[in-house]
PDB file of C-alpha atoms in Angstrom:
ATOM      1  CA  MET A  30      -0.163  -0.189   0.156  1.00 91.00           C
ATOM      2  CA  HIS A  31       1.226   3.261  -0.948  1.00 96.00           C
ATOM      3  CA  THR A  32       2.367   5.463   2.090  1.00 97.00           C
ATOM      4  CA  PHE A  33       2.137   9.528   2.247  1.00 97.00           C
ATOM      5  CA  TYR A  34       3.530  12.050   4.947  1.00 97.00           C
ATOM      6  CA  LEU A  35       1.275  14.569   6.921  1.00 97.00           C
ATOM      7  CA  PRO A  36       2.972  17.161   9.379  1.00 96.00           C
ATOM      8  CA  PRO A  37       1.001  16.377  12.518  1.00 96.00           C
ATOM      9  CA  GLU A  38      -0.193  20.153  13.136  1.00 96.00           C
ATOM     10  CA  GLN A  39      -1.973  19.548   9.648  1.00 96.00           C
ATOM     11  CA  TRP A  40      -4.140  16.310  10.984  1.00 96.00           C
ATOM     12  CA  SER A  41      -7.886  16.982  11.145  1.00 91.00           C
ATOM     13  CA  GLU A  42     -10.983  14.632  11.322  1.00 87.00           C
ATOM     14  CA  ARG A  43     -10.758  14.937   7.418  1.00 90.00           C
ATOM     15  CA  LEU A  44      -6.792  15.074   5.839  1.00 96.00           C
ATOM     16  CA  GLU A  45      -5.749  16.698   3.004  1.00 97.00           C
ATOM     17  CA  LEU A  46      -2.495  16.247   1.299  1.00 97.00           C
ATOM     18  CA  SER A  47      -1.045  19.327  -0.889  1.00 94.00           C
ATOM     19  CA  GLY A  48       2.160  20.114  -2.612  1.00 93.00           C
ATOM     20  CA  ALA A  49       4.330  17.486  -3.759  1.00 92.00           C
ATOM     21  CA  GLU A  50       2.677  14.491  -1.530  1.00 95.00           C
ATOM     22  CA  ALA A  51      -0.794  15.216  -3.784  1.00 95.00           C
ATOM     23  CA  HIS A  52       1.467  15.683  -6.770  1.00 93.00           C
ATOM     24  CA  HIS A  53       2.558  12.500  -6.264  1.00 93.00           C
ATOM     25  CA  MET A  54      -0.749  10.758  -5.265  1.00 95.00           C
ATOM     26  CA  GLY A  55      -2.264  11.940  -8.670  1.00 93.00           C
ATOM     27  CA  ARG A  56       0.239  12.552 -11.164  1.00 89.00           C
ATOM     28  CA  VAL A  57       2.781  10.055 -10.656  1.00 93.00           C
ATOM     29  CA  LEU A  58       0.926   6.583  -9.379  1.00 94.00           C
ATOM     30  CA  ARG A  59      -2.116   7.981 -10.798  1.00 95.00           C
ATOM     31  CA  LEU A  60      -4.090   6.990  -7.816  1.00 95.00           C
ATOM     32  CA  HIS A  61      -7.875   7.290  -7.987  1.00 95.00           C
ATOM     33  CA  PRO A  62     -11.186   8.355  -5.208  1.00 97.00           C
ATOM     34  CA  GLY A  63     -11.585   4.788  -3.857  1.00 97.00           C
ATOM     35  CA  ASP A  64      -7.926   3.707  -3.353  1.00 97.00           C
ATOM     36  CA  GLU A  65      -6.960   3.334  -0.013  1.00 97.00           C
ATOM     37  CA  VAL A  66      -3.421   4.867   1.341  1.00 98.00           C
ATOM     38  CA  LEU A  67      -1.511   4.942   4.701  1.00 98.00           C
ATOM     39  CA  VAL A  68      -0.659   8.553   5.975  1.00 98.00           C
ATOM     40  CA  LEU A  69       2.016   9.216   8.931  1.00 98.00           C
ATOM     41  CA  ASP A  70       2.441  11.855  10.797  1.00 97.00           C
ATOM     42  CA  GLY A  71       5.930  11.318  12.143  1.00 97.00           C
ATOM     43  CA  GLU A  72       5.499  11.443  16.044  1.00 97.00           C
ATOM     44  CA  GLY A  73       3.647   7.995  16.172  1.00 97.00           C
ATOM     45  CA  ARG A  74       0.942   8.018  14.277  1.00 97.00           C
ATOM     46  CA  GLU A  75      -0.559   6.142  11.530  1.00 97.00           C
ATOM     47  CA  ALA A  76      -3.940   6.449   9.444  1.00 97.00           C
ATOM     48  CA  LEU A  77      -5.511   4.234   6.710  1.00 97.00           C
ATOM     49  CA  CYS A  78      -7.419   6.339   4.448  1.00 97.00           C
ATOM     50  CA  ARG A  79      -9.930   6.542   1.420  1.00 97.00           C
ATOM     51  CA  ILE A  80      -9.558   8.946  -1.308  1.00 97.00           C
ATOM     52  CA  ALA A  81     -11.917  11.055  -1.508  1.00 97.00           C
ATOM     53  CA  SER A  82     -11.059  13.116  -4.465  1.00 96.00           C
ATOM     54  CA  ILE A  83      -7.877  14.203  -5.847  1.00 94.00           C
ATOM     55  CA  GLY A  84      -6.966  17.618  -7.726  1.00 89.00           C
ATOM     56  CA  ARG A  85      -4.336  19.114  -9.267  1.00 84.00           C
ATOM     57  CA  GLN A  86      -2.558  20.649  -5.635  1.00 88.00           C
ATOM     58  CA  SER A  87      -4.540  18.979  -3.255  1.00 94.00           C
ATOM     59  CA  ALA A  88      -6.254  15.556  -2.122  1.00 96.00           C
ATOM     60  CA  GLN A  89      -9.192  15.155   0.407  1.00 97.00           C
ATOM     61  CA  LEU A  90      -8.874  11.970   2.159  1.00 97.00           C
ATOM     62  CA  ILE A  91     -11.423  10.007   4.724  1.00 96.00           C
ATOM     63  CA  LYS A  92     -10.016   8.207   7.662  1.00 96.00           C
ATOM     64  CA  VAL A  93     -10.834   4.514   7.992  1.00 96.00           C
ATOM     65  CA  GLU A  94      -9.055   3.568  10.603  1.00 96.00           C
ATOM     66  CA  GLU A  95      -6.429   5.538  13.129  1.00 97.00           C
ATOM     67  CA  LYS A  96      -3.450   4.185  15.331  1.00 97.00           C
ATOM     68  CA  ARG A  97      -1.294   5.448  17.692  1.00 97.00           C
ATOM     69  CA  TYR A  98       2.405   3.541  18.156  1.00 96.00           C
ATOM     70  CA  PRO A  99       3.878   4.583  21.691  1.00 95.00           C
ATOM     71  CA  ARG A 100       7.278   5.988  22.070  1.00 92.00           C
ATOM     72  CA  PRO A 101       9.827   3.268  22.218  1.00 89.00           C
ATOM     73  CA  GLU A 102      10.905   2.231  25.767  1.00 89.00           C
ATOM     74  CA  SER A 103      14.755   2.309  23.998  1.00 91.00           C
ATOM     75  CA  GLY A 104      15.541   5.158  22.057  1.00 94.00           C
ATOM     76  CA  VAL A 105      19.106   5.976  20.436  1.00 96.00           C
ATOM     77  CA  ILE A 106      20.357   8.974  19.095  1.00 97.00           C
ATOM     78  CA  LEU A 107      23.881   9.006  17.145  1.00 97.00           C
ATOM     79  CA  ALA A 108      25.589  12.033  17.251  1.00 97.00           C
ATOM     80  CA  VAL A 109      27.893  11.760  14.178  1.00 95.00           C
ATOM     81  CA  GLY A 110      30.898  14.859  13.609  1.00 95.00           C
ATOM     82  CA  TRP A 111      30.465  16.863  10.485  1.00 94.00           C
ATOM     83  CA  GLY A 112      31.957  16.114   7.355  1.00 86.00           C
ATOM     84  CA  LYS A 113      31.487  16.097   3.600  1.00 80.00           C
ATOM     85  CA  GLU A 114      27.965  16.020   1.891  1.00 78.00           C
ATOM     86  CA  ALA A 115      28.873  12.346   0.577  1.00 70.00           C
ATOM     87  CA  ARG A 116      26.500   9.720   2.244  1.00 80.00           C
ATOM     88  CA  ARG A 117      25.005  12.102   4.317  1.00 85.00           C
ATOM     89  CA  GLY A 118      21.270  11.495   2.656  1.00 86.00           C
ATOM     90  CA  TRP A 119      22.033   7.939   3.020  1.00 89.00           C
ATOM     91  CA  ILE A 120      22.632   7.605   6.727  1.00 91.00           C
ATOM     92  CA  LEU A 121      19.149  10.054   6.583  1.00 94.00           C
ATOM     93  CA  GLU A 122      17.136   7.403   5.256  1.00 91.00           C
ATOM     94  CA  LYS A 123      18.762   4.361   6.989  1.00 93.00           C
ATOM     95  CA  SER A 124      18.222   6.012  10.555  1.00 96.00           C
ATOM     96  CA  VAL A 125      14.719   6.066  10.137  1.00 96.00           C
ATOM     97  CA  GLU A 126      15.161   2.169   8.828  1.00 95.00           C
ATOM     98  CA  LEU A 127      16.810   1.215  11.827  1.00 95.00           C
ATOM     99  CA  GLU A 128      14.674   3.242  14.067  1.00 95.00           C
ATOM    100  CA  ALA A 129      17.091   5.982  15.704  1.00 96.00           C
ATOM    101  CA  ALA A 130      15.341   8.323  18.045  1.00 97.00           C
ATOM    102  CA  GLY A 131      17.559  11.275  16.661  1.00 97.00           C
ATOM    103  CA  LEU A 132      20.449  12.031  14.355  1.00 97.00           C
ATOM    104  CA  TRP A 133      22.541  15.086  15.680  1.00 97.00           C
ATOM    105  CA  PHE A 134      25.915  16.493  13.769  1.00 97.00           C
ATOM    106  CA  TRP A 135      28.597  17.905  15.854  1.00 97.00           C
ATOM    107  CA  GLN A 136      31.179  20.159  14.968  1.00 97.00           C
ATOM    108  CA  ALA A 137      34.591  18.346  15.330  1.00 96.00           C
ATOM    109  CA  ARG A 138      38.105  19.720  15.521  1.00 96.00           C
ATOM    110  CA  ARG A 139      38.493  17.536  12.273  1.00 94.00           C
ATOM    111  CA  SER A 140      34.960  18.704   9.887  1.00 93.00           C
ATOM    112  CA  GLN A 141      36.227  20.093   6.744  1.00 88.00           C
ATOM    113  CA  PHE A 142      33.260  22.233   7.340  1.00 91.00           C
ATOM    114  CA  PRO A 143      31.327  24.142   9.715  1.00 94.00           C
ATOM    115  CA  VAL A 144      28.131  22.715  10.516  1.00 95.00           C
ATOM    116  CA  PRO A 145      25.136  25.004   9.641  1.00 95.00           C
ATOM    117  CA  ALA A 146      23.354  26.258  12.947  1.00 95.00           C
ATOM    118  CA  ASP A 147      19.847  24.656  12.204  1.00 95.00           C
ATOM    119  CA  ALA A 148      19.147  21.366  10.630  1.00 95.00           C
ATOM    120  CA  LYS A 149      18.321  21.566   6.911  1.00 94.00           C
ATOM    121  CA  GLU A 150      14.784  21.376   5.251  1.00 94.00           C
ATOM    122  CA  SER A 151      16.593  18.632   2.682  1.00 94.00           C
ATOM    123  CA  TRP A 152      17.186  16.428   5.537  1.00 95.00           C
ATOM    124  CA  HIS A 153      13.805  16.344   6.832  1.00 95.00           C
ATOM    125  CA  ALA A 154      12.407  15.357   3.669  1.00 94.00           C
ATOM    126  CA  SER A 155      15.114  12.470   3.584  1.00 94.00           C
ATOM    127  CA  LEU A 156      14.216  11.088   6.893  1.00 96.00           C
ATOM    128  CA  VAL A 157      10.372  10.998   5.127  1.00 96.00           C
ATOM    129  CA  ALA A 158      11.190   9.452   2.014  1.00 94.00           C
ATOM    130  CA  GLY A 159      12.807   6.962   4.296  1.00 94.00           C
ATOM    131  CA  ALA A 160       9.626   6.605   6.611  1.00 96.00           C
ATOM    132  CA  LYS A 161       7.260   6.041   3.927  1.00 95.00           C
ATOM    133  CA  GLN A 162       9.533   3.338   2.670  1.00 94.00           C
ATOM    134  CA  CYS A 163       9.863   1.702   5.726  1.00 94.00           C
ATOM    135  CA  ARG A 164       6.569   2.799   7.361  1.00 95.00           C
ATOM    136  CA  ASN A 165       7.837   3.825  10.646  1.00 95.00           C
ATOM    137  CA  PRO A 166       5.477   6.019  12.058  1.00 95.00           C
ATOM    138  CA  TRP A 167       8.513   8.102  14.356  1.00 97.00           C
ATOM    139  CA  LEU A 168      10.893  10.414  12.319  1.00 97.00           C
ATOM    140  CA  PRO A 169      14.450  10.689  14.058  1.00 97.00           C
ATOM    141  CA  GLU A 170      15.286  14.070  15.972  1.00 97.00           C
ATOM    142  CA  LEU A 171      17.352  16.874  13.810  1.00 97.00           C
ATOM    143  CA  ARG A 172      19.721  18.793  15.510  1.00 97.00           C
ATOM    144  CA  THR A 173      22.888  20.459  14.751  1.00 97.00           C
ATOM    145  CA  LEU A 174      25.347  21.003  17.365  1.00 98.00           C
ATOM    146  CA  PRO A 175      27.730  24.006  16.366  1.00 97.00           C
ATOM    147  CA  GLY A 176      29.653  24.514  19.635  1.00 97.00           C
ATOM    148  CA  GLY A 177      31.681  21.638  19.389  1.00 97.00           C
ATOM    149  CA  VAL A 178      32.867  18.880  21.983  1.00 97.00           C
ATOM    150  CA  GLU A 179      31.804  20.835  25.111  1.00 98.00           C
ATOM    151  CA  GLU A 180      28.102  21.456  23.378  1.00 98.00           C
ATOM    152  CA  LEU A 181      27.884  17.712  22.886  1.00 98.00           C
ATOM    153  CA  ILE A 182      28.543  17.193  26.471  1.00 98.00           C
ATOM    154  CA  GLN A 183      26.723  19.974  28.024  1.00 98.00           C
ATOM    155  CA  ALA A 184      23.758  18.065  25.424  1.00 97.00           C
ATOM    156  CA  SER A 185      24.144  14.449  26.814  1.00 97.00           C
ATOM    157  CA  LYS A 186      23.274  15.113  30.753  1.00 94.00           C
ATOM    158  CA  GLN A 187      19.849  14.535  29.940  1.00 92.00           C
ATOM    159  CA  PHE A 188      20.665  10.526  28.788  1.00 97.00           C
ATOM    160  CA  GLU A 189      20.628   8.014  30.896  1.00 96.00           C
ATOM    161  CA  HIS A 190      23.552   6.075  28.667  1.00 97.00           C
ATOM    162  CA  ARG A 191      26.351   7.310  26.863  1.00 97.00           C
ATOM    163  CA  GLN A 192      29.061   5.636  24.807  1.00 97.00           C
ATOM    164  CA  VAL A 193      31.627   6.997  22.236  1.00 96.00           C
ATOM    165  CA  LEU A 194      32.935   4.577  19.422  1.00 94.00           C
ATOM    166  CA  LEU A 195      36.830   5.130  18.819  1.00 91.00           C
ATOM    167  CA  GLU A 196      39.515   2.970  17.595  1.00 81.00           C
ATOM    168  CA  SER A 197      40.568  -0.100  19.763  1.00 71.00           C
ATOM    169  CA  GLY A 198      43.443  -0.370  22.350  1.00 68.00           C
ATOM    170  CA  LEU A 199      42.191   2.611  24.815  1.00 70.00           C
ATOM    171  CA  PRO A 200      42.885   1.678  28.515  1.00 68.00           C
ATOM    172  CA  GLY A 201      39.141   0.948  30.007  1.00 70.00           C
ATOM    173  CA  GLN A 202      37.863   0.430  26.551  1.00 84.00           C
ATOM    174  CA  SER A 203      35.239  -2.115  26.077  1.00 90.00           C
ATOM    175  CA  PHE A 204      33.968  -4.086  23.114  1.00 90.00           C
ATOM    176  CA  MET A 205      30.660  -3.019  21.996  1.00 89.00           C
ATOM    177  CA  SER A 206      28.935  -6.153  22.894  1.00 89.00           C
ATOM    178  CA  GLU A 207      25.353  -7.095  23.868  1.00 89.00           C
ATOM    179  CA  GLU A 208      25.264  -5.721  27.213  1.00 90.00           C
ATOM    180  CA  PHE A 209      25.685  -2.446  25.883  1.00 91.00           C
ATOM    181  CA  LEU A 210      22.726  -2.805  23.076  1.00 92.00           C
ATOM    182  CA  GLY A 211      19.148  -1.560  23.185  1.00 89.00           C
ATOM    183  CA  ARG A 212      19.136  -0.389  26.972  1.00 91.00           C
ATOM    184  CA  LYS A 213      15.861   1.109  28.380  1.00 91.00           C
ATOM    185  CA  GLY A 214      15.658   4.723  28.527  1.00 94.00           C
ATOM    186  CA  LYS A 215      17.410   7.371  26.109  1.00 96.00           C
ATOM    187  CA  THR A 216      21.114   6.395  24.899  1.00 97.00           C
ATOM    188  CA  LEU A 217      23.758   8.501  22.606  1.00 98.00           C
ATOM    189  CA  CYS A 218      25.812   7.325  20.807  1.00 97.00           C
ATOM    190  CA  VAL A 219      28.980   9.765  19.690  1.00 97.00           C
ATOM    191  CA  ILE A 220      30.742   8.932  16.240  1.00 95.00           C
ATOM    192  CA  GLY A 221      33.728  10.639  14.893  1.00 93.00           C
ATOM    193  CA  PRO A 222      33.993  12.817  11.428  1.00 92.00           C
ATOM    194  CA  GLU A 223      35.917  11.508   9.041  1.00 88.00           C
ATOM    195  CA  GLY A 224      39.237  11.959   9.924  1.00 87.00           C
ATOM    196  CA  GLY A 225      38.196  11.281  13.485  1.00 90.00           C
ATOM    197  CA  PHE A 226      38.454  12.110  17.133  1.00 93.00           C
ATOM    198  CA  THR A 227      41.045  14.514  18.034  1.00 94.00           C
ATOM    199  CA  PRO A 228      43.067  13.072  21.550  1.00 93.00           C
ATOM    200  CA  GLU A 229      41.411  15.808  23.366  1.00 95.00           C
ATOM    201  CA  GLU A 230      38.518  15.242  21.766  1.00 96.00           C
ATOM    202  CA  ALA A 231      38.530  11.447  23.180  1.00 93.00           C
ATOM    203  CA  GLY A 232      39.555  12.594  26.281  1.00 94.00           C
ATOM    204  CA  ARG A 233      36.940  15.047  26.991  1.00 96.00           C
ATOM    205  CA  LEU A 234      34.298  12.664  26.117  1.00 96.00           C
ATOM    206  CA  ILE A 235      35.570   9.821  28.486  1.00 95.00           C
ATOM    207  CA  GLU A 236      36.455  12.234  31.228  1.00 96.00           C
ATOM    208  CA  ALA A 237      32.430  13.708  31.076  1.00 97.00           C
ATOM    209  CA  GLY A 238      31.406   9.373  31.814  1.00 95.00           C
ATOM    210  CA  PHE A 239      31.032   8.380  28.328  1.00 96.00           C
ATOM    211  CA  GLN A 240      31.631   4.957  27.776  1.00 95.00           C
ATOM    212  CA  ALA A 241      34.601   4.262  25.123  1.00 94.00           C
ATOM    213  CA  LEU A 242      33.204   1.470  23.006  1.00 93.00           C
ATOM    214  CA  SER A 243      34.876  -0.694  20.032  1.00 90.00           C
ATOM    215  CA  MET A 244      33.805  -2.501  17.134  1.00 86.00           C
ATOM    216  CA  GLY A 245      36.932  -4.245  16.470  1.00 83.00           C
ATOM    217  CA  GLU A 246      40.511  -3.724  15.125  1.00 80.00           C
ATOM    218  CA  ARG A 247      39.421  -2.405  11.799  1.00 80.00           C
ATOM    219  CA  VAL A 248      39.132   1.422  11.440  1.00 79.00           C
ATOM    220  CA  LEU A 249      35.915   1.920   9.860  1.00 83.00           C
ATOM    221  CA  ARG A 250      34.720   4.752   7.784  1.00 86.00           C
ATOM    222  CA  TRP A 251      32.246   6.895   9.844  1.00 86.00           C
ATOM    223  CA  GLU A 252      29.300   5.879   7.426  1.00 89.00           C
ATOM    224  CA  THR A 253      30.268   2.087   8.479  1.00 90.00           C
ATOM    225  CA  ALA A 254      30.295   2.781  12.085  1.00 90.00           C
ATOM    226  CA  ALA A 255      27.175   4.892  12.034  1.00 91.00           C
ATOM    227  CA  MET A 256      25.373   2.193  10.404  1.00 92.00           C
ATOM    228  CA  MET A 257      26.533  -0.525  12.591  1.00 91.00           C
ATOM    229  CA  ALA A 258      25.938   1.009  15.821  1.00 93.00           C
ATOM    230  CA  LEU A 259      22.318   2.011  14.728  1.00 94.00           C
ATOM    231  CA  GLY A 260      22.007  -1.792  13.143  1.00 93.00           C
ATOM    232  CA  LEU A 261      23.436  -3.477  16.440  1.00 92.00           C
ATOM    233  CA  HIS A 262      21.294  -1.476  18.689  1.00 92.00           C
ATOM    234  CA  TRP A 263      18.402  -2.124  16.653  1.00 92.00           C
ATOM    235  CA  TRP A 264      19.003  -6.028  16.584  1.00 92.00           C
ATOM    236  CA  LYS A 265      18.601  -5.601  19.997  1.00 91.00           C
ATOM    237  CA  ARG A 266      15.426  -4.110  20.538  1.00 87.00           C
ATOM    238  CA  GLN A 267      13.917  -6.858  18.306  1.00 85.00           C
ATOM    239  CA  HIS A 268      14.430  -8.841  21.290  1.00 75.00           C
ATOM    240  CA  PRO A 269      11.823  -6.735  24.225  1.00 60.00           C
ATOM    241  CA  GLY A 270      12.078  -8.855  26.766  1.00 60.00           C
ATOM    242  CA  GLU A 271      15.622  -9.044  26.649  1.00 53.00           C
ATOM    243  CA  LEU A 272      16.371  -5.398  27.104  1.00 49.00           C
ATOM    244  CA  SER A 273      18.738  -4.445  29.901  1.00 51.00           C
TER     245      SER A 273
END
């Protein structure tokens, strides 16, 4: 069944799609009145709808059934050091598929460009595209942290669990085994930029109470580490009775 997105502030008893969503429904997919579709709001709400009418700029929908999904009790926010644009759209879509609670981009010392002050609209569009494909009713939180590692540490104080993925071999470092995955509450998992953490950044995070973790002896690219981290946490959450 085809899936569409409607921001939560636009929901009412009868739903109306406009702009790109309506164009895609009528002009690309060529759906007709009477066809049924799914609509998501990105905040845990999903509606099975029947198309009442489709015009050039809008589509009128009648709700057949509405569901609300509770926020998962185990949520992982991935904080990635800002880097080149390549593969950024990919990780945005994958973060939805793997049910990340959020995706933060932070300004690292080795970031090649300054991180924007605010999340871009195109990033949100990538999240929506991923949600419509996998039908995840929750969109990850998007945030930028231009203040570097100190702003990241300050923002981390709201989390029950804090992790930083570093190259292996540091004193007191642990392998990212099952005991660190899918924990109840909020987990912040930090990954460095393309050039990696500076020793000062790694030291500040560990000093602030982050658990230093490794995923093995190989040096992984940031997008590989990000995908692995989200995938491992997602795998653990598929066994809710075993969450620690």
